[in-house]
Amino acid sequence: MSNVYTDEALLDAAGLSEFPELYAYIHECEPKPIVDGIANQIVVGPQYLQDQVKDNDDKLHAQPTPQPIVPIEIPQVEIFKIPKSQSAANCQMYNPADEYFYFYKLRNKVVYNIGLYLSNDFMGFIFTNFPEELWPFSKHALVLGDDVGHKQKVMGYISEKGFYLGVSIGSVDQVTSIKGNTHIAIAGVYYTDYEPLKRATYDVNGDGKINSVDDWYVNSVIDGMKSVSEVQYVAQKQAEVIGDETQPYDPSMPVSLSNYFNNSTILVNNNTFGPLRAAYFVKEGPICTFNFQAEVSSQHVNNVFKVFKTIDSDLQPRLAKFFPIKTSFTSFAGMIQINGNDTPDVVVNQGFGYYPMDLCVFSGSYLFDPQPQESNQSNNVSNVEPISHIDSVIMQHDVTPSLPIPPSVFPQYTVTEVSRDQILALAYTPYDLDAFKIYIIDDTVNKLVMFNMHLRQKGFIDVKQYVLSMSESIDPKRTLLFPVMILYDFNTDPIQDIPSAYLTAADTDNPSRWHIHISSELKADKFVNYYLSGSYFV
């Protein structure tokens, strides 16, 4: 047992001072590479990152109180403006008074909002020139809003040439021209860098199995960019506080975000993703973003389909989130619901008796809702009792850090909920009170507005519907357009007319209101459901 490192202080802390042989036996059962003692063990894979965090915590506890740390400098969002003179023929700005299309880039995340009026038939790229700084890593799918109605399915994607639009003729990649006299809402979020979809094809670490550990090794360095997990990030922050010689955190530098499709988020149809498209589900701070094409399950219950077999718990919000989706079938409209305690659901309106077996387009971004105030104030203490002294030592590391790292080391977010009292209660009935959310995310330099809503309405419905009046805090100071999905309550009869719609914020005729614009008037004896989601900087 001479080859096993022992430490008298650790033996004493573990209650094993009288039994060094037992301590050595434990280490022989699960050996780990040791260099200069436990405190300096080499991190050789994700399985040791948690140990590294605990070791760093010991260092922090042993040192005097650190000196005040200068807060990190948060980068300001970059604004890129494309003049309307660089838009393609037949593509006009929704608001004729606007001179530019605006794109907001924060590190490697781009937030876009484009409102168009197509005066004549159109198919192609909407810009004659697209800035290289905004080029996506690969083709990204688009979910669009319009007022063209159910007879056309407006589809599109983003590439290094910019935004491409057309009408589907039975496949997401087979398109024809969009009819003229049409308004188009293009809005969303995409990343210029992220961890690509990639799976291990061989036993990388030699343990006789091909699993998520091999995926981690394959994806740890891609195209020269390091992907960083949450535990790696914490370990790095601790090391910086301790003073180890590590590269300081630079919030202005993009980091290749870890792709949860390379983890335990799995599609139902054998990971069948669309061709030549981005495929990622990432989390940055309190915000998750996804963009992919995939087939939904052929089985359904009351028009509710599944697209995910499993999903990582890190991606499951406290409250359900709703997003429009696009299918290439003109007889279908649909949305995806990201659930807090189950895999996401895809809900579609029944069209002419067929179901969407082709690829569907999924794109969206959502915030992890903060806990209610009463939950934040409650002191949740684990009821698990240690069964030995060594368990107590481990639980102290796992549950209560002995010396928390100063908050200024980490990027800080302040999340403020905008009051839902602004909604027009007589015209709309929220699906539930938690299905109408508008948040302001403030990182001390930039303010991002995010909203996610499920509204219901019944009776005669005109083509323009008032939603709410904006407060100054969420006023974008210019006209913005967002996709809207309209679904009827489930009905066994095929629905012949599935309307399309879009949302305007700060419209040309009333800059203080939000309106839903619908392709045709509706007479609904059952409830009509509106699904709205979007984000923008203020």
Coordinates of C-alpha atoms in Angstrom, one line a residue:
M1 CA 0.0 0.0 0.0
S2 CA 3.0 2.3 -0.2
N3 CA 1.9 3.5 -3.6
V4 CA -1.3 5.0 -2.2
Y5 CA -1.1 8.6 -1.1
T6 CA -2.5 9.3 2.4
D7 CA -2.8 12.6 4.3
E8 CA -3.1 12.7 8.0
A9 CA -5.4 15.8 8.0
L10 CA -7.7 14.1 5.5
L11 CA -7.7 10.9 7.5
D12 CA -8.6 12.8 10.6
A13 CA -11.4 14.7 8.8
A14 CA -12.8 11.5 7.5
G15 CA -12.7 9.8 10.9
L16 CA -10.3 7.2 9.7
S17 CA -7.2 8.1 11.7
E18 CA -7.2 4.8 13.4
F19 CA -7.8 2.8 10.2
P20 CA -5.3 3.9 7.5
E21 CA -5.6 0.5 5.9
L22 CA -9.3 1.1 5.3
Y23 CA -8.6 4.4 3.7
A24 CA -6.0 2.8 1.4
Y25 CA -8.4 0.0 0.5
I26 CA -11.0 2.6 -0.6
H27 CA -8.5 4.3 -2.9
E28 CA -7.4 1.0 -4.3
C29 CA -11.0 0.1 -5.2
E30 CA -11.5 3.4 -7.1
P31 CA -8.0 4.6 -8.0
K32 CA -7.5 8.2 -9.3
P33 CA -4.3 9.7 -10.6
I34 CA -2.6 11.7 -7.8
V35 CA 0.1 14.3 -8.4
D36 CA 1.6 16.1 -5.4
G37 CA -1.4 15.2 -3.2
I38 CA -5.2 15.5 -3.5
A39 CA -5.1 19.3 -3.7
N40 CA -3.3 19.2 -7.0
Q41 CA -4.8 16.2 -8.7
I42 CA -4.9 16.4 -12.5
V43 CA -8.3 16.8 -14.1
V44 CA -8.5 14.2 -16.9
G45 CA -12.2 14.3 -17.7
P46 CA -15.6 15.5 -16.7
Q47 CA -15.8 12.8 -14.0
Y48 CA -13.2 14.7 -11.9
L49 CA -14.5 18.2 -12.4
Q50 CA -16.7 18.0 -9.3
D51 CA -13.7 16.9 -7.3
Q52 CA -11.7 19.9 -8.7
V53 CA -14.5 22.2 -7.6
K54 CA -14.3 20.8 -4.1
D55 CA -10.5 21.0 -4.0
N56 CA -10.7 24.7 -5.1
D57 CA -13.2 25.3 -2.3
D58 CA -10.7 23.9 0.2
K59 CA -8.1 26.3 -1.1
L60 CA -10.6 29.2 -0.8
H61 CA -11.4 28.2 2.7
A62 CA -7.8 27.9 3.8
Q63 CA -6.8 31.3 2.4
P64 CA -7.5 34.7 4.0
T65 CA -10.6 36.6 2.8
P66 CA -9.8 37.6 -0.8
Q67 CA -9.3 41.2 -1.7
P68 CA -12.2 43.0 -3.4
I69 CA -12.5 41.9 -7.0
V70 CA -13.1 44.4 -9.8
P71 CA -16.4 43.5 -11.5
I72 CA -16.0 42.1 -14.9
E73 CA -16.7 44.4 -17.8
I74 CA -19.8 43.4 -19.7
P75 CA -19.6 44.1 -23.4
Q76 CA -22.2 46.3 -25.0
V77 CA -24.4 44.9 -27.7
E78 CA -23.2 45.7 -31.3
I79 CA -25.8 47.2 -33.6
F80 CA -25.5 46.4 -37.3
K81 CA -27.6 48.4 -39.7
I82 CA -28.4 47.4 -43.3
P83 CA -29.9 50.2 -45.3
K84 CA -33.1 49.5 -47.1
S85 CA -31.4 50.3 -50.4
Q86 CA -29.7 46.9 -50.0
S87 CA -32.9 45.0 -49.9
A88 CA -33.9 43.0 -53.0
A89 CA -36.4 44.1 -55.6
N90 CA -40.0 43.7 -54.4
C91 CA -38.9 43.7 -50.8
Q92 CA -40.0 46.8 -49.0
M93 CA -39.7 47.7 -45.3
Y94 CA -42.9 47.2 -43.3
N95 CA -42.7 50.7 -42.0
P96 CA -41.9 53.0 -45.0
A97 CA -40.5 55.6 -42.6
D98 CA -37.7 53.2 -41.5
E99 CA -34.3 53.6 -43.2
Y100 CA -32.5 50.5 -41.8
F101 CA -32.8 46.9 -40.9
Y102 CA -31.3 46.4 -37.4
F103 CA -29.3 43.4 -36.1
Y104 CA -28.1 43.2 -32.5
K105 CA -25.0 41.1 -31.8
L106 CA -23.8 40.3 -28.2
R107 CA -20.6 38.2 -28.4
N108 CA -21.8 35.3 -30.7
K109 CA -25.5 35.7 -30.3
V110 CA -27.6 37.7 -32.9
V111 CA -31.1 39.0 -32.3
Y112 CA -32.9 40.0 -35.4
N113 CA -36.3 41.5 -36.4
I114 CA -37.3 42.1 -40.0
G115 CA -40.6 43.4 -41.1
L116 CA -41.3 43.2 -44.9
Y117 CA -43.9 44.1 -47.4
L118 CA -43.7 42.1 -50.6
S119 CA -45.2 44.3 -53.3
N120 CA -45.0 41.6 -56.0
D121 CA -44.2 37.8 -56.2
F122 CA -40.9 37.0 -54.6
M123 CA -38.5 34.2 -53.9
G124 CA -34.8 34.5 -53.0
F125 CA -32.5 36.4 -50.6
I126 CA -33.9 39.6 -49.2
F127 CA -30.6 41.4 -49.0
T128 CA -28.1 42.1 -51.8
N129 CA -25.3 42.3 -49.2
F130 CA -25.1 40.7 -45.7
P131 CA -22.3 41.6 -43.2
E132 CA -19.7 38.9 -42.6
E133 CA -20.0 39.6 -38.8
L134 CA -23.5 38.2 -38.9
W135 CA -22.8 35.0 -40.9
P136 CA -24.2 32.0 -39.1
F137 CA -22.1 28.9 -38.4
S138 CA -24.4 26.9 -40.8
K139 CA -27.8 27.3 -42.3
H140 CA -30.4 28.1 -39.7
A141 CA -34.1 27.4 -40.1
L142 CA -36.6 30.3 -39.9
V143 CA -40.1 30.3 -38.3
L144 CA -42.0 33.2 -40.0
G145 CA -45.3 35.1 -39.6
D146 CA -47.3 36.4 -42.4
D147 CA -50.8 37.3 -43.6
V148 CA -50.9 35.1 -46.7
G149 CA -53.2 32.5 -45.3
H150 CA -53.3 28.7 -45.4
K151 CA -52.9 28.4 -49.2
Q152 CA -49.2 29.1 -49.0
K153 CA -46.5 28.0 -46.5
V154 CA -43.9 30.7 -46.4
M155 CA -40.5 29.0 -45.5
G156 CA -37.0 30.3 -45.2
Y157 CA -33.5 29.9 -43.8
I158 CA -30.4 32.0 -42.8
S159 CA -27.0 31.5 -44.4
E160 CA -23.9 33.5 -45.1
K161 CA -25.9 35.3 -47.9
G162 CA -28.5 36.4 -45.4
F163 CA -32.2 35.5 -45.2
Y164 CA -33.9 33.4 -47.9
L165 CA -37.7 33.2 -48.4
G166 CA -40.0 31.1 -50.6
V167 CA -43.2 29.1 -50.5
S168 CA -43.1 25.4 -49.7
I169 CA -44.5 23.0 -52.4
G170 CA -44.4 19.8 -50.3
S171 CA -41.0 19.9 -48.8
V172 CA -39.0 22.4 -46.6
D173 CA -36.4 22.5 -49.3
Q174 CA -38.7 22.8 -52.4
V175 CA -40.0 26.3 -52.8
T176 CA -41.7 28.6 -55.2
S177 CA -42.5 32.3 -55.2
I178 CA -44.5 34.1 -52.5
K179 CA -47.5 35.9 -53.8
G180 CA -47.3 39.7 -53.8
N181 CA -49.2 42.0 -51.5
T182 CA -48.0 40.0 -48.4
H183 CA -46.5 41.1 -45.1
I184 CA -43.7 38.9 -43.6
A185 CA -42.5 38.9 -40.0
I186 CA -39.0 37.5 -39.5
A187 CA -37.8 37.5 -35.9
G188 CA -35.6 35.3 -33.7
V189 CA -32.2 34.5 -32.3
Y190 CA -29.2 32.6 -33.7
Y191 CA -25.6 31.9 -32.8
T192 CA -22.6 32.5 -35.1
D193 CA -20.6 29.9 -33.1
Y194 CA -21.8 26.9 -31.1
E195 CA -20.8 23.3 -30.5
P196 CA -21.9 21.4 -33.7
L197 CA -24.0 18.3 -33.6
K198 CA -21.5 15.5 -33.3
R199 CA -21.5 12.0 -32.0
A200 CA -18.6 9.7 -31.0
T201 CA -18.2 6.9 -33.5
Y202 CA -15.6 4.9 -31.5
D203 CA -14.6 4.2 -27.9
V204 CA -12.6 7.3 -27.2
N205 CA -11.6 6.7 -23.6
G206 CA -11.1 2.9 -23.9
D207 CA -13.7 1.8 -21.4
G208 CA -15.4 -0.6 -23.7
K209 CA -18.5 1.5 -24.3
I210 CA -19.6 4.2 -26.7
N211 CA -21.6 6.7 -24.6
S212 CA -22.0 10.3 -23.6
V213 CA -18.5 10.3 -22.0
D214 CA -17.0 9.6 -25.5
D215 CA -19.3 12.3 -26.9
W216 CA -17.8 14.7 -24.3
Y217 CA -14.3 13.9 -25.4
V218 CA -15.2 14.3 -29.1
N219 CA -16.9 17.6 -28.6
S220 CA -14.5 19.1 -26.0
V221 CA -12.5 20.9 -28.7
I222 CA -14.2 21.7 -32.0
D223 CA -12.7 24.0 -34.7
G224 CA -10.2 25.3 -32.1
M225 CA -13.0 26.5 -29.8
K226 CA -13.4 25.1 -26.3
S227 CA -16.9 24.1 -25.3
V228 CA -17.5 24.9 -21.6
S229 CA -19.9 23.0 -19.3
E230 CA -21.3 24.6 -16.1
V231 CA -19.0 22.7 -13.8
Q232 CA -16.0 23.6 -15.9
Y233 CA -17.0 27.2 -15.8
V234 CA -17.4 27.2 -12.0
A235 CA -14.0 25.5 -11.6
Q236 CA -12.4 28.1 -13.8
K237 CA -14.0 30.9 -11.8
Q238 CA -12.7 29.4 -8.6
A239 CA -9.2 29.1 -10.0
E240 CA -9.2 32.8 -10.9
V241 CA -10.2 33.8 -7.4
I242 CA -7.6 31.5 -5.9
G243 CA -4.9 33.0 -8.1
D244 CA -4.0 30.0 -10.2
E245 CA -2.3 30.8 -13.5
T246 CA -5.4 30.5 -15.7
Q247 CA -6.5 32.7 -18.5
P248 CA -8.8 35.4 -17.1
Y249 CA -12.4 35.3 -18.1
D250 CA -13.1 37.7 -20.9
P251 CA -16.9 38.3 -21.3
S252 CA -16.4 39.9 -24.7
M253 CA -15.0 36.7 -26.2
P254 CA -17.4 34.2 -27.7
V255 CA -17.4 30.7 -26.3
S256 CA -18.6 27.7 -28.2
L257 CA -21.7 26.8 -26.2
S258 CA -22.3 23.2 -25.2
N259 CA -24.8 21.6 -27.5
Y260 CA -27.4 19.5 -25.5
F261 CA -28.1 17.4 -28.6
N262 CA -24.7 15.9 -27.9
N263 CA -25.8 15.0 -24.4
S264 CA -29.2 13.4 -23.3
T265 CA -31.6 15.4 -25.5
I266 CA -32.6 12.9 -28.1
L267 CA -35.2 13.0 -30.9
V268 CA -37.9 10.3 -31.3
N269 CA -36.9 9.4 -34.9
N270 CA -33.4 8.2 -34.4
N271 CA -31.9 11.7 -34.3
T272 CA -33.2 12.5 -37.8
F273 CA -32.2 16.1 -38.3
G274 CA -32.9 18.1 -41.5
P275 CA -30.3 18.4 -44.2
L276 CA -27.8 21.3 -44.3
R277 CA -29.3 22.9 -41.2
A278 CA -28.1 24.0 -37.8
A279 CA -29.1 21.6 -35.0
Y280 CA -28.5 22.8 -31.5
F281 CA -30.1 23.3 -28.2
V282 CA -27.9 25.6 -26.0
K283 CA -28.1 27.4 -22.7
E284 CA -26.4 30.7 -21.9
G285 CA -27.0 32.2 -18.5
P286 CA -30.7 32.1 -17.8
I287 CA -31.7 31.8 -21.5
C288 CA -32.1 28.7 -23.7
T289 CA -32.1 28.8 -27.5
F290 CA -32.9 26.1 -30.0
N291 CA -32.8 25.8 -33.8
F292 CA -33.3 22.6 -35.8
Q293 CA -35.3 20.6 -38.3
A294 CA -36.8 17.2 -37.4
E295 CA -39.6 14.8 -37.9
V296 CA -42.3 14.4 -35.3
S297 CA -43.5 11.0 -34.2
S298 CA -46.1 9.4 -36.5
Q299 CA -48.2 8.6 -33.4
H300 CA -50.3 11.2 -31.7
V301 CA -53.1 11.7 -29.1
N302 CA -55.7 14.4 -30.1
N303 CA -53.2 15.9 -32.5
V304 CA -50.4 16.1 -29.9
F305 CA -47.2 14.6 -31.2
K306 CA -43.7 14.0 -29.7
V307 CA -40.5 15.1 -31.2
F308 CA -38.1 14.4 -28.3
K309 CA -37.5 11.0 -26.7
T310 CA -35.6 12.5 -23.8
I311 CA -34.6 16.0 -22.8
D312 CA -31.9 17.2 -20.4
S313 CA -33.4 18.6 -17.2
D314 CA -31.2 21.7 -17.6
L315 CA -33.5 22.7 -20.5
Q316 CA -36.8 22.2 -18.7
P317 CA -38.3 25.6 -17.6
R318 CA -40.3 26.0 -14.5
L319 CA -43.3 27.2 -16.6
A320 CA -44.3 25.9 -20.0
K321 CA -43.1 27.8 -23.0
F322 CA -44.9 28.0 -26.4
F323 CA -43.4 28.6 -29.9
P324 CA -44.8 28.6 -33.4
I325 CA -43.3 25.9 -35.7
K326 CA -43.4 25.5 -39.5
T327 CA -44.4 22.5 -41.5
S328 CA -44.2 22.2 -45.3
F329 CA -47.9 21.0 -45.5
T330 CA -50.3 23.8 -46.3
S331 CA -53.1 22.0 -44.4
F332 CA -51.2 22.2 -41.1
A333 CA -50.3 24.8 -38.5
G334 CA -48.5 23.9 -35.3
M335 CA -46.6 24.9 -32.2
I336 CA -44.2 23.3 -29.8
Q337 CA -44.7 23.4 -26.0
I338 CA -41.5 23.1 -23.9
N339 CA -42.7 21.5 -20.6
G340 CA -41.2 21.7 -17.2
N341 CA -41.7 18.1 -16.2
D342 CA -42.0 16.2 -19.5
T343 CA -40.6 16.0 -23.0
P344 CA -41.9 18.8 -25.3
D345 CA -45.2 18.4 -27.1
V346 CA -45.9 19.3 -30.7
V347 CA -49.5 20.4 -31.3
V348 CA -51.0 20.8 -34.7
N349 CA -54.4 21.5 -36.2
Q350 CA -55.9 18.7 -38.2
G351 CA -56.0 19.6 -41.8
F352 CA -57.4 17.4 -44.5
G353 CA -57.0 14.1 -42.7
Y354 CA -53.2 13.8 -43.2
Y355 CA -50.5 14.2 -40.6
P356 CA -47.1 16.0 -41.0
M357 CA -44.5 13.3 -41.8
D358 CA -42.1 15.7 -43.4
L359 CA -39.5 17.7 -41.6
C360 CA -40.8 20.5 -39.3
V361 CA -38.9 23.7 -38.4
F362 CA -38.2 24.5 -34.8
S363 CA -36.7 27.8 -33.6
G364 CA -37.0 29.7 -30.4
S365 CA -35.5 31.3 -27.3
Y366 CA -36.8 31.3 -23.7
L367 CA -36.0 32.4 -20.2
F368 CA -35.9 30.3 -17.1
D369 CA -38.5 32.0 -15.0
P370 CA -37.3 33.2 -11.6
Q371 CA -38.8 31.5 -8.6
P372 CA -41.8 33.2 -7.0
Q373 CA -40.8 35.6 -4.2
E374 CA -42.1 33.3 -1.5
S375 CA -40.0 30.5 -2.9
N376 CA -36.9 32.7 -2.9
Q377 CA -37.4 33.6 0.7
S378 CA -38.0 30.1 1.9
N379 CA -35.0 28.3 3.3
N380 CA -34.9 24.9 1.7
V381 CA -32.7 22.6 3.8
S382 CA -32.1 19.0 2.8
N383 CA -33.6 16.4 5.2
V384 CA -30.9 13.9 4.4
E385 CA -28.8 13.1 7.4
P386 CA -25.2 12.0 7.2
I387 CA -24.6 8.4 8.3
S388 CA -21.0 8.9 9.1
H389 CA -18.4 11.7 9.6
I390 CA -17.0 11.2 6.1
D391 CA -20.5 11.7 4.7
S392 CA -20.8 14.9 6.6
V393 CA -17.6 16.2 5.1
I394 CA -18.7 15.3 1.6
M395 CA -22.2 16.8 2.1
Q396 CA -20.7 20.0 3.4
H397 CA -19.0 20.4 0.0
D398 CA -22.0 19.3 -2.0
V399 CA -24.6 21.4 -0.2
T400 CA -23.1 24.4 1.5
P401 CA -19.9 25.9 0.1
S402 CA -17.7 27.1 3.0
L403 CA -16.7 30.3 1.3
P404 CA -18.9 31.5 -1.6
I405 CA -17.1 33.2 -4.5
P406 CA -17.8 36.9 -4.7
P407 CA -20.8 37.5 -7.1
S408 CA -18.7 40.0 -9.1
V409 CA -16.8 37.2 -10.6
F410 CA -19.8 35.9 -12.6
P411 CA -21.9 37.7 -15.2
Q412 CA -24.9 39.1 -13.3
Y413 CA -28.5 39.2 -14.6
T414 CA -31.4 41.1 -13.1
V415 CA -34.8 39.7 -14.3
T416 CA -37.8 41.9 -13.9
E417 CA -41.3 40.7 -14.8
V418 CA -43.6 43.3 -16.5
S419 CA -47.0 43.4 -15.1
R420 CA -49.7 41.4 -16.9
D421 CA -52.3 44.0 -16.0
Q422 CA -51.7 45.6 -19.4
I423 CA -53.6 42.8 -21.2
L424 CA -57.0 43.6 -22.5
A425 CA -58.9 41.2 -20.2
L426 CA -62.3 41.5 -21.9
A427 CA -61.0 40.4 -25.3
Y428 CA -58.6 37.6 -24.2
T429 CA -58.5 34.9 -21.7
P430 CA -55.0 33.7 -20.7
Y431 CA -54.5 30.0 -20.9
D432 CA -53.5 30.4 -17.2
L433 CA -52.0 33.3 -15.3
D434 CA -48.4 32.0 -15.9
A435 CA -48.9 31.8 -19.7
F436 CA -48.6 35.5 -20.1
K437 CA -45.0 36.6 -19.4
I438 CA -42.9 39.6 -20.4
Y439 CA -39.5 39.9 -18.8
I440 CA -36.6 42.4 -18.9
I441 CA -33.2 40.8 -18.5
D442 CA -30.6 43.4 -17.5
D443 CA -26.9 42.5 -17.4
T444 CA -26.0 46.0 -16.1
V445 CA -25.1 47.2 -19.7
N446 CA -27.8 45.7 -22.0
K447 CA -31.5 45.2 -21.6
L448 CA -33.3 42.4 -23.4
V449 CA -37.1 42.1 -23.5
M450 CA -38.4 38.5 -23.8
F451 CA -42.1 37.5 -24.0
N452 CA -43.9 34.2 -24.2
M453 CA -47.7 34.1 -24.3
H454 CA -50.7 31.8 -24.8
L455 CA -53.9 33.7 -25.3
R456 CA -57.5 32.6 -26.1
Q457 CA -60.4 34.3 -27.8
K458 CA -63.9 33.3 -28.9
G459 CA -66.5 34.7 -31.1
F460 CA -66.2 37.1 -34.1
I461 CA -62.5 38.0 -34.6
D462 CA -61.5 40.8 -36.9
V463 CA -58.2 40.8 -38.9
K464 CA -56.5 43.2 -36.4
Q465 CA -56.6 42.5 -32.7
Y466 CA -55.4 44.7 -29.9
V467 CA -53.2 42.9 -27.4
L468 CA -51.7 45.5 -24.9
S469 CA -50.3 48.9 -24.4
M470 CA -46.6 49.2 -23.8
S471 CA -45.0 50.7 -20.8
E472 CA -41.9 52.9 -21.4
S473 CA -39.6 50.1 -20.1
I474 CA -40.4 47.7 -23.1
D475 CA -40.9 50.3 -25.9
P476 CA -38.5 49.4 -28.8
K477 CA -38.9 52.9 -30.2
R478 CA -39.4 51.4 -33.7
T479 CA -41.9 49.0 -35.4
L480 CA -41.1 45.3 -34.7
L481 CA -42.8 42.2 -36.2
F482 CA -43.0 38.7 -34.7
P483 CA -44.5 35.4 -35.9
V484 CA -47.8 34.3 -34.3
M485 CA -49.4 30.8 -34.5
I486 CA -53.1 30.4 -34.4
L487 CA -54.6 27.0 -33.4
Y488 CA -58.2 26.1 -32.7
D489 CA -59.3 24.0 -29.8
F490 CA -59.1 20.4 -30.8
N491 CA -61.9 19.3 -33.2
T492 CA -62.3 16.0 -34.8
D493 CA -63.5 17.6 -38.0
P494 CA -60.9 18.7 -40.5
I495 CA -60.3 22.4 -40.5
Q496 CA -60.3 23.8 -44.0
D497 CA -59.1 27.4 -43.2
I498 CA -56.1 27.7 -41.0
P499 CA -55.2 31.4 -40.7
S500 CA -51.7 32.8 -40.6
A501 CA -50.8 35.8 -38.5
Y502 CA -48.1 38.1 -37.1
L503 CA -47.6 40.5 -34.2
T504 CA -46.6 44.2 -34.4
A505 CA -45.1 46.1 -31.6
A506 CA -45.2 49.9 -32.0
D507 CA -47.1 49.7 -35.2
T508 CA -47.1 52.6 -37.7
D509 CA -50.7 53.8 -36.8
N510 CA -50.3 53.3 -33.0
P511 CA -46.7 53.2 -31.7
S512 CA -47.7 52.4 -28.1
R513 CA -49.6 49.2 -28.7
W514 CA -49.2 45.5 -29.7
H515 CA -51.5 44.1 -32.4
I516 CA -52.1 40.7 -33.9
H517 CA -52.7 40.8 -37.7
I518 CA -54.7 37.8 -39.1
S519 CA -54.9 36.7 -42.7
S520 CA -58.8 36.6 -42.5
E521 CA -61.7 37.2 -40.2
L522 CA -62.7 34.4 -38.0
K523 CA -66.0 33.2 -36.6
A524 CA -65.1 30.8 -33.8
D525 CA -67.7 28.8 -31.9
K526 CA -64.7 27.3 -30.1
F527 CA -61.8 29.0 -28.5
V528 CA -59.0 30.2 -30.8
N529 CA -55.5 30.0 -29.3
Y530 CA -52.7 32.5 -30.0
Y531 CA -49.1 31.6 -29.4
L532 CA -46.6 34.5 -29.3
S533 CA -42.9 34.5 -28.5
G534 CA -40.0 36.8 -29.1
S535 CA -37.2 39.0 -27.8
Y536 CA -35.6 42.4 -28.6
F537 CA -33.1 44.8 -27.1
V538 CA -34.2 48.2 -25.7

